[in-house]
Coordinates of C-alpha atoms and ligand atoms in Angstrom, one line a residue:
M27 CA 4.6 -23.4 21.3
T28 CA 3.9 -24.0 17.7
A29 CA 6.5 -26.7 17.7
Q30 CA 4.3 -28.8 19.9
N31 CA 0.8 -27.6 18.9
S32 CA -0.1 -27.7 15.3
L33 CA -1.3 -24.3 14.1
T34 CA -4.0 -23.6 11.5
V35 CA -4.4 -20.1 10.2
I36 CA -7.6 -18.7 8.7
I37 CA -7.3 -15.4 6.9
L38 CA -10.6 -13.5 6.4
A39 CA -10.8 -11.6 3.1
A40 CA -14.4 -11.9 1.9
G41 CA -15.6 -8.5 3.0
Q42 CA -16.6 -6.2 0.1
G43 CA -14.3 -3.3 1.1
T44 CA -16.7 -0.8 -0.5
R45 CA -15.1 2.2 1.1
M46 CA -11.9 1.7 -0.9
R47 CA -14.0 2.5 -4.0
S48 CA -12.0 0.1 -6.1
A49 CA -12.3 -2.7 -8.6
L50 CA -9.5 -4.3 -6.8
P51 CA -10.3 -6.4 -3.7
K52 CA -9.3 -4.5 -0.6
V53 CA -6.7 -7.0 0.5
L54 CA -4.8 -6.6 -2.8
H55 CA -4.2 -2.9 -2.3
H56 CA -0.5 -2.5 -1.7
I57 CA 1.6 -1.3 1.1
A58 CA 5.4 -1.2 0.9
G59 CA 5.2 -2.6 -2.6
E60 CA 3.0 -5.6 -2.1
P61 CA -0.6 -6.6 -1.4
M62 CA -1.7 -6.3 2.2
I63 CA -2.6 -10.0 2.2
T64 CA 1.0 -10.9 1.1
H65 CA 2.2 -9.3 4.3
V66 CA -0.4 -11.2 6.3
L67 CA 0.6 -14.5 4.6
R68 CA 4.3 -13.9 5.3
T69 CA 3.6 -13.3 9.0
A70 CA 1.4 -16.4 9.2
E71 CA 4.2 -18.5 7.6
S72 CA 6.7 -17.0 10.1
L73 CA 4.7 -18.7 12.8
G74 CA 6.0 -22.0 11.4
T75 CA 2.9 -23.4 9.7
K76 CA 1.8 -24.2 6.2
D77 CA -1.8 -24.8 7.2
I78 CA -3.1 -21.5 6.0
Y79 CA -6.6 -20.9 4.4
I80 CA -8.1 -17.8 2.9
V81 CA -11.8 -17.1 3.1
A82 CA -12.7 -15.0 0.0
S83 CA -16.0 -14.0 -1.7
P84 CA -17.2 -15.5 -5.1
T85 CA -16.3 -12.1 -6.7
N86 CA -12.8 -11.6 -5.3
A87 CA -11.6 -15.2 -4.9
A88 CA -10.0 -15.5 -8.4
M89 CA -8.0 -12.3 -8.1
I90 CA -6.9 -13.0 -4.5
E91 CA -5.9 -16.6 -5.3
K92 CA -3.3 -15.3 -7.7
H93 CA -1.5 -13.9 -4.7
T94 CA -2.2 -16.6 -2.1
A95 CA -1.6 -19.8 -4.1
P96 CA -0.7 -22.5 -3.2
Y97 CA -2.8 -22.0 -0.1
T98 CA -6.4 -23.0 -0.4
T99 CA -9.1 -20.4 -0.8
L100 CA -12.5 -21.2 0.8
I101 CA -15.5 -19.4 -0.7
Q102 CA -18.0 -17.5 1.5
E103 CA -21.0 -17.2 -0.8
E104 CA -22.5 -14.3 1.1
A105 CA -20.7 -12.0 3.5
L106 CA -23.0 -12.7 6.5
G107 CA -20.5 -11.7 9.2
T108 CA -17.2 -12.7 10.7
G109 CA -18.7 -15.6 12.6
H110 CA -20.1 -17.0 9.3
A111 CA -16.8 -16.4 7.6
V112 CA -14.8 -18.5 10.1
K113 CA -17.6 -21.1 10.0
I114 CA -16.9 -21.5 6.2
A115 CA -13.5 -22.9 7.4
S116 CA -15.2 -25.6 9.5
V117 CA -14.2 -28.2 6.9
V118 CA -10.5 -27.6 7.8
I119 CA -11.1 -26.8 11.5
S120 CA -12.8 -30.1 12.0
K121 CA -9.6 -31.9 11.0
A122 CA -7.3 -29.7 13.1
T123 CA -6.2 -30.8 16.5
G124 CA -4.2 -27.8 17.8
T125 CA -4.7 -24.1 17.7
V126 CA -6.6 -22.1 15.1
L127 CA -5.5 -18.5 14.5
V128 CA -7.9 -16.0 12.8
L129 CA -6.4 -13.0 11.0
Y130 CA -7.9 -10.3 8.8
G131 CA -6.5 -10.0 5.3
D132 CA -6.5 -6.2 5.7
G133 CA -4.5 -6.1 8.9
P134 CA -0.9 -6.3 7.6
L135 CA 1.1 -4.7 10.5
Y136 CA 1.1 -7.5 13.1
T137 CA 4.5 -8.7 13.9
S138 CA 5.5 -12.3 14.1
E139 CA 6.6 -11.7 17.8
T140 CA 3.3 -10.3 18.8
L141 CA 1.3 -13.2 17.3
Q142 CA 3.7 -15.8 18.6
D143 CA 3.5 -14.4 22.1
F144 CA -0.3 -14.3 21.9
I145 CA -0.4 -18.0 20.8
T146 CA 2.0 -19.1 23.4
A147 CA 0.1 -17.3 26.2
F148 CA -3.1 -18.9 24.9
E149 CA -1.6 -22.4 24.7
E150 CA -0.1 -22.1 28.2
N151 CA -3.5 -21.1 29.6
T152 CA -5.1 -24.5 29.8
D153 CA -8.6 -23.2 30.9
A154 CA -9.0 -21.1 27.8
G155 CA -10.6 -22.4 24.7
L156 CA -10.5 -19.0 23.1
G157 CA -8.0 -16.1 23.0
F158 CA -8.9 -12.6 21.8
L159 CA -6.0 -10.2 21.2
G160 CA -6.9 -6.9 22.8
M161 CA -6.0 -3.3 22.4
N162 CA -6.6 0.1 24.1
P163 CA -7.4 2.5 21.3
D164 CA -7.6 6.3 22.0
D165 CA -11.1 6.1 20.4
P166 CA -12.9 2.8 20.8
T167 CA -15.8 3.8 18.5
G168 CA -16.6 1.0 16.1
Y169 CA -14.7 -1.8 17.9
G170 CA -16.0 -4.7 19.9
R171 CA -15.7 -3.9 23.6
M172 CA -14.3 -6.7 25.8
Q173 CA -15.9 -7.2 29.2
T174 CA -13.6 -9.1 31.6
D175 CA -14.1 -10.7 35.0
K176 CA -11.9 -10.3 38.1
E177 CA -9.4 -12.8 36.8
G178 CA -9.1 -11.0 33.5
Y179 CA -11.0 -13.6 31.5
V180 CA -13.2 -12.2 28.7
T181 CA -16.9 -12.8 29.5
R182 CA -18.5 -11.0 26.6
I183 CA -17.5 -8.9 23.5
I184 CA -20.1 -6.3 22.8
E185 CA -20.3 -4.9 19.2
E186 CA -20.7 -1.1 18.8
K187 CA -24.3 -1.6 17.5
E188 CA -25.3 -3.7 20.5
A189 CA -23.5 -1.7 23.2
S190 CA -25.3 0.4 25.9
D191 CA -23.8 3.9 26.7
G192 CA -22.1 2.4 29.7
E193 CA -20.6 -0.5 27.7
K194 CA -19.4 2.0 25.1
K195 CA -17.1 3.4 27.8
I196 CA -15.1 0.1 28.0
D197 CA -11.7 0.9 26.5
L198 CA -10.4 -2.7 26.1
C199 CA -11.3 -3.6 22.5
W200 CA -10.8 -6.5 20.3
T201 CA -8.2 -6.2 17.5
G202 CA -9.8 -8.8 15.3
V203 CA -7.1 -11.4 16.0
M204 CA -8.4 -14.6 17.6
C205 CA -7.1 -18.0 18.5
A206 CA -9.1 -21.0 19.5
Y207 CA -8.6 -24.6 20.5
A208 CA -9.7 -26.5 17.4
P209 CA -11.7 -29.5 18.6
P210 CA -14.7 -27.7 20.2
L211 CA -14.6 -24.7 17.8
V212 CA -16.7 -26.2 15.0
E213 CA -19.6 -26.7 17.3
W214 CA -19.2 -23.3 18.9
L215 CA -19.3 -21.7 15.4
A216 CA -22.5 -23.6 14.6
N217 CA -24.1 -22.0 17.6
I218 CA -23.6 -18.4 16.5
N219 CA -26.8 -16.9 15.3
N220 CA -27.6 -13.5 13.6
D221 CA -30.2 -12.4 16.2
N222 CA -28.7 -8.9 16.7
N223 CA -29.0 -5.3 15.4
K224 CA -26.9 -5.9 12.3
G225 CA -28.4 -9.3 11.4
E226 CA -24.9 -10.6 11.2
Y227 CA -23.2 -13.7 12.5
Y228 CA -20.8 -12.1 15.0
L229 CA -17.6 -14.0 15.8
T230 CA -17.7 -12.0 19.0
D231 CA -20.6 -14.2 20.2
L232 CA -18.0 -17.0 20.9
P233 CA -16.9 -16.0 24.5
E234 CA -20.4 -16.6 25.8
I235 CA -20.9 -19.8 23.8
A236 CA -17.5 -21.2 25.1
L237 CA -18.3 -20.2 28.6
N238 CA -21.5 -22.3 28.5
D239 CA -19.3 -25.2 27.3
H240 CA -17.1 -24.6 30.4
F241 CA -14.2 -23.1 28.6
S242 CA -12.9 -19.6 29.3
T243 CA -11.6 -16.8 27.0
M244 CA -8.2 -15.2 27.7
T245 CA -6.8 -12.0 26.3
S246 CA -3.4 -10.4 25.9
L247 CA -2.7 -6.8 24.8
C248 CA -1.3 -5.8 21.5
P249 CA 0.7 -2.6 20.7
M250 CA -1.8 -0.2 19.0
D251 CA 0.5 0.4 16.0
E252 CA 0.1 -3.1 14.8
T253 CA -3.6 -3.2 15.0
L254 CA -4.4 -0.8 12.2
G255 CA -6.4 -2.0 9.2
A256 CA -7.4 -0.2 6.0
N257 CA -11.0 0.4 5.2
T258 CA -10.3 3.6 3.1
R259 CA -7.5 4.9 1.0
A260 CA -6.7 7.4 3.7
E261 CA -6.3 4.5 6.2
L262 CA -4.2 2.7 3.5
A263 CA -1.9 5.7 3.4
E264 CA -1.6 5.6 7.3
L265 CA -0.6 2.0 7.1
E266 CA 1.9 2.8 4.4
A267 CA 3.5 5.5 6.6
K268 CA 3.7 3.1 9.6
M269 CA 5.2 0.4 7.5
Q270 CA 7.7 2.8 5.9
D271 CA 8.8 4.0 9.4
K272 CA 9.4 0.4 10.3
L273 CA 11.4 -0.4 7.2
R274 CA 13.5 2.8 7.5
A275 CA 14.3 2.0 11.1
K276 CA 15.4 -1.5 10.1
A277 CA 17.6 -0.2 7.3
M278 CA 19.3 2.2 9.7
K279 CA 19.7 -0.4 12.4
N280 CA 21.5 -2.6 9.8
G281 CA 24.0 0.1 9.1
A282 CA 22.6 2.3 6.4
T283 CA 22.6 6.1 6.6
L284 CA 19.4 7.7 5.4
I285 CA 20.0 11.4 5.3
D286 CA 16.3 12.2 5.3
P287 CA 14.6 8.9 6.2
N288 CA 11.1 10.3 5.7
T289 CA 11.7 10.7 1.9
V290 CA 13.1 7.2 1.3
Y291 CA 10.5 4.6 0.3
L292 CA 11.3 1.0 0.8
C293 CA 9.7 -2.4 0.1
E294 CA 9.3 -5.2 2.6
D295 CA 11.9 -7.2 0.6
T296 CA 14.5 -4.4 0.1
E297 CA 17.9 -5.6 1.3
I298 CA 20.4 -3.0 2.3
G299 CA 23.9 -3.7 3.4
K300 CA 26.3 -1.8 5.7
D301 CA 27.7 1.7 5.3
V302 CA 25.3 2.4 2.5
I303 CA 24.4 6.1 2.1
I304 CA 20.9 6.9 0.8
E305 CA 20.3 10.5 -0.1
P306 CA 16.8 12.1 0.1
N307 CA 14.0 11.3 -2.3
V308 CA 14.9 7.8 -3.3
F309 CA 12.2 5.2 -4.2
F310 CA 12.8 1.4 -4.0
G311 CA 10.4 -0.9 -5.7
T312 CA 10.3 -4.7 -5.1
G313 CA 13.3 -7.0 -5.6
V314 CA 16.2 -4.6 -4.7
K315 CA 19.4 -5.8 -3.1
I316 CA 22.0 -3.1 -2.2
G317 CA 25.5 -4.4 -1.1
D318 CA 27.8 -2.8 1.4
N319 CA 29.4 0.7 0.8
C320 CA 26.9 1.7 -2.0
H321 CA 25.9 5.3 -2.4
I322 CA 22.4 6.1 -3.7
K323 CA 22.2 9.7 -4.6
A324 CA 19.0 11.8 -4.5
F325 CA 15.9 11.3 -6.7
S326 CA 16.8 7.8 -7.9
H327 CA 14.1 5.2 -8.7
I328 CA 15.2 1.6 -8.3
E329 CA 13.3 -1.7 -8.8
G330 CA 14.3 -5.3 -9.4
A331 CA 18.0 -4.4 -9.2
T332 CA 21.1 -5.9 -7.5
L333 CA 23.9 -3.6 -6.6
E334 CA 27.1 -5.3 -5.4
T335 CA 29.7 -3.5 -3.3
G336 CA 30.7 0.2 -3.6
V337 CA 28.3 1.0 -6.4
V338 CA 27.4 4.7 -6.9
V339 CA 24.0 5.5 -8.4
G340 CA 22.3 8.8 -9.3
P341 CA 21.3 11.5 -8.7
F342 CA 18.2 11.0 -10.9
A343 CA 19.0 7.5 -12.0
R344 CA 16.4 4.9 -13.0
L345 CA 17.3 1.2 -12.5
R346 CA 14.7 -1.2 -13.8
P347 CA 14.2 -4.9 -13.3
G348 CA 17.0 -7.2 -14.3
T349 CA 19.8 -4.6 -13.5
V350 CA 22.9 -6.1 -12.0
L351 CA 25.7 -3.7 -11.1
K352 CA 28.9 -5.4 -10.0
D353 CA 31.5 -3.9 -7.6
N354 CA 32.3 -0.2 -8.0
V355 CA 30.0 0.5 -11.0
K356 CA 29.0 4.1 -11.4
I357 CA 25.6 5.0 -12.9
G358 CA 25.1 8.8 -13.1
N359 CA 22.4 11.3 -13.6
F360 CA 19.5 10.7 -16.1
V361 CA 20.7 7.1 -16.9
E362 CA 18.1 4.4 -17.3
V363 CA 19.3 0.7 -17.0
K364 CA 17.1 -2.3 -17.7
N365 CA 17.9 -6.0 -17.8
T366 CA 21.6 -5.3 -18.0
T367 CA 24.7 -6.4 -16.2
F368 CA 27.5 -3.9 -15.7
G369 CA 30.8 -5.6 -14.9
K370 CA 33.2 -4.4 -12.2
G371 CA 34.1 -0.7 -12.4
A372 CA 32.1 0.0 -15.5
K373 CA 30.5 3.4 -15.9
A374 CA 27.6 5.2 -17.5
N375 CA 27.7 8.6 -16.1
H376 CA 25.3 10.8 -18.0
L377 CA 22.0 10.8 -20.0
T378 CA 22.0 7.2 -21.3
Y379 CA 19.7 4.2 -21.9
V380 CA 21.2 0.8 -21.6
G381 CA 18.7 -2.1 -22.0
D382 CA 19.1 -5.8 -22.6
A383 CA 22.8 -5.5 -22.5
D384 CA 26.0 -6.9 -21.0
V385 CA 28.6 -4.3 -20.2
G386 CA 32.1 -5.7 -19.4
A387 CA 34.3 -4.6 -16.6
E388 CA 35.9 -1.1 -16.7
S389 CA 34.0 -0.1 -19.9
N390 CA 32.9 3.5 -20.2
I391 CA 29.6 4.4 -21.8
G392 CA 29.7 8.0 -22.9
A393 CA 26.9 10.6 -22.4
G394 CA 23.9 10.3 -24.6
T395 CA 24.5 6.6 -25.6
I396 CA 21.5 4.6 -26.5
T397 CA 21.2 0.8 -26.9
C398 CA 18.5 0.4 -29.5
N399 CA 17.2 -2.9 -28.2
Y400 CA 13.8 -2.8 -29.8
D401 CA 13.0 -3.0 -33.5
G402 CA 9.3 -2.5 -33.0
K403 CA 8.7 -6.2 -32.6
N404 CA 11.5 -7.9 -30.9
K405 CA 14.1 -7.1 -28.2
H406 CA 17.8 -7.7 -29.1
K407 CA 20.9 -7.9 -27.1
T408 CA 23.9 -5.5 -26.9
T409 CA 27.1 -7.1 -25.8
I410 CA 29.9 -4.9 -24.7
G411 CA 33.3 -6.4 -23.7
E412 CA 35.7 -5.3 -21.1
G413 CA 37.5 -2.0 -21.3
V414 CA 35.4 -0.7 -24.2
F415 CA 35.1 3.0 -24.7
V416 CA 31.8 4.2 -26.2
G417 CA 32.0 7.8 -27.2
S418 CA 29.3 10.3 -26.4
N419 CA 26.0 10.3 -28.3
S420 CA 26.5 6.8 -29.8
T421 CA 23.6 4.7 -31.0
L422 CA 24.1 1.0 -30.8
I423 CA 21.6 -0.9 -32.9
A424 CA 21.1 -4.4 -31.4
P425 CA 21.9 -7.2 -31.9
I426 CA 25.5 -6.0 -31.7
T427 CA 28.8 -6.9 -30.1
L428 CA 31.6 -4.6 -29.2
E429 CA 34.5 -6.8 -28.3
D430 CA 37.1 -6.2 -25.5
G431 CA 39.0 -2.9 -25.8
A432 CA 37.0 -1.6 -28.8
Y433 CA 36.8 2.2 -29.2
I434 CA 33.7 3.9 -30.6
G435 CA 34.0 7.4 -31.9
A436 CA 31.5 9.9 -30.5
G437 CA 28.3 10.3 -32.4
S438 CA 28.4 6.9 -34.1
T439 CA 25.3 5.0 -35.2
L440 CA 26.5 1.4 -35.3
S441 CA 24.7 -1.7 -36.5
K442 CA 27.8 -3.8 -37.1
N443 CA 30.0 -5.7 -34.6
V444 CA 33.3 -4.2 -33.7
A445 CA 36.4 -6.5 -33.2
S446 CA 38.6 -6.4 -30.1
G447 CA 40.9 -3.4 -30.0
A448 CA 39.3 -1.8 -33.2
L449 CA 38.2 1.7 -33.7
A450 CA 34.8 2.3 -35.1
V451 CA 33.5 5.7 -36.3
A452 CA 30.1 5.8 -38.0
R453 CA 29.1 9.4 -38.6
S454 CA 29.1 11.7 -41.6
R455 CA 32.4 13.6 -42.2
A456 CA 32.4 17.3 -41.4
I457 CA 32.8 19.6 -44.4
I458 CA 34.6 22.8 -43.5
K459 CA 34.8 25.7 -46.0
D460 CA 37.1 28.5 -44.8
G461 CA 35.5 32.0 -45.0
W462 CA 32.2 30.8 -46.4
A463 CA 30.0 32.3 -43.6
T464 CA 31.7 35.6 -43.7
R465 CA 31.3 35.9 -47.5
K466 CA 27.6 34.9 -47.3
K467 CA 27.0 37.8 -44.8
K468 CA 28.4 40.3 -47.3
Ligands
UD1_519 C1 -14.7 -6.7 13.7 C2 -15.2 -7.2 15.0 C3 -15.0 -6.2 16.1 C4 -13.5 -5.8 16.1 C5 -13.0 -5.3 14.7 C6 -11.6 -5.1 14.7 C7 -17.0 -8.7 14.6 C8 -18.5 -9.0 14.7 N1 -16.6 -7.5 15.0 O1 -15.6 -5.6 13.3 O2 -15.3 -6.7 17.4 O3 -13.2 -4.8 17.1 O4 -13.4 -6.3 13.8 O5 -11.2 -4.6 13.4 O6 -16.3 -9.7 14.3 N2 -15.2 -10.5 6.7 C9 -15.4 -11.7 5.9 N3 -16.7 -12.1 5.8 C10 -17.8 -11.4 6.4 C11 -17.5 -10.3 7.1 C12 -16.2 -9.9 7.3 O7 -14.5 -12.3 5.4 O8 -18.9 -11.9 6.2 C13 -13.8 -10.1 6.9 C14 -13.6 -8.7 6.3 O9 -13.1 -8.9 4.9 C15 -12.5 -8.1 7.2 C16 -12.8 -8.8 8.5 O10 -13.6 -9.9 8.2 O11 -11.2 -8.4 6.8 C17 -13.5 -7.9 9.5 O12 -14.8 -7.5 9.0 P1 -15.4 -6.1 9.3 O13 -16.8 -6.1 8.8 O14 -14.5 -5.1 8.9 O15 -15.5 -6.2 10.9 P2 -15.6 -4.9 11.9 O16 -16.9 -4.3 11.7 O17 -14.4 -4.1 11.7
CA520 CA1 -12.9 -3.5 9.7

């Protein structure tokens, strides 16, 4: 168990990822709203360690570090192979006394349970100095094939480029996840050479090296779904689909109804309460919390927003970061809200922009209202008290305060504060001339 044995995690992320055809390092491509490496980091942390190191390349390290700080990044000057990449971490491995776990930065789907079970099985197997997490893919092409002896110990891992036709038929493959007993590992890594068809330092040379050192190599099997990595954008989309299925299943298990789950997009950090109904075609960005009994109607886009209990949103609503909707708030169609708190029971039901504002409880914002928060240079605040009525098509020029119970006539363009209980009407008076149109026609 990790509680007894200290765990050091090495995350490999120095590969060029050329097949993504991107200026962005591969591990920074997003699934479920965050970089792949962030998912890997979270899973690593869930194993109860803070000894996490990232191996990056000189060209991608600066960008990756922004997402992996405060963990240390080690630089692999040249991508000479996975064995060489882990060897770069020798500086930290040489100080470790427990288990070293190697993960790939582009393999974000491993669950904490799978990795913990693997580590536990490895640590309980006192003969083993190495553990290679295995899988049985439908098509093993491209993967390292694991040769095992009668007892199930791994004797060799054969890379695709080195495999004979017979060896290519082996269907037990290596996922890329490895663990090792730290003390002898540094020396084993030093013994890997690049005398092979790819001219690379293969991490998969380790089983034979450990065997010579009288240690064996164990393996356990991983569910295929978790082993997927992304080398191309198409594979990235496959990972996204798998992750979305997982997140949707979790939301439903926790008591939300997703009328058409396949059209609801969630983030890893989306929190959804009980008896929430989510209609089709809803997108959640990062930082969303949905309380119990909320109803999110179709085609809404929600990010960085907190919805308390019984809130109704949409259809076609856009909630941007900094939105807080207290109990029983209603935000209707074609309403955009940004950096604004709506107090209990407040409503903005149609065609409205509310930004940088505070809306008091039970206030009603009429159709077509706009908080003019931006003067071309600075953002200003709109403060609306409790029980305020803002008539349709009002333009509120911030900074502005409408005190409790104020009443704004429809079509007003207001730049002055309105006192509690006052009426404000700011529009040109209508001029009506009886019979004028009829006379003009004649
Ligand atoms: C590797 C394994 C293969 C396994 C497969 C599972 C080796 C030799 N082969 O092959 O047995 O079945 O993963 O996906 O290990 N990386 C570096 N520095 C390098 C090279 C790679 O950091 O110099 C990183 C990459 O960024 C990537 C990971 O290591 O995250 C794997 O490298 P990759 O070249 O994709 O290995 P595979 O050919 O897939
Ligand atoms: Ca790969």
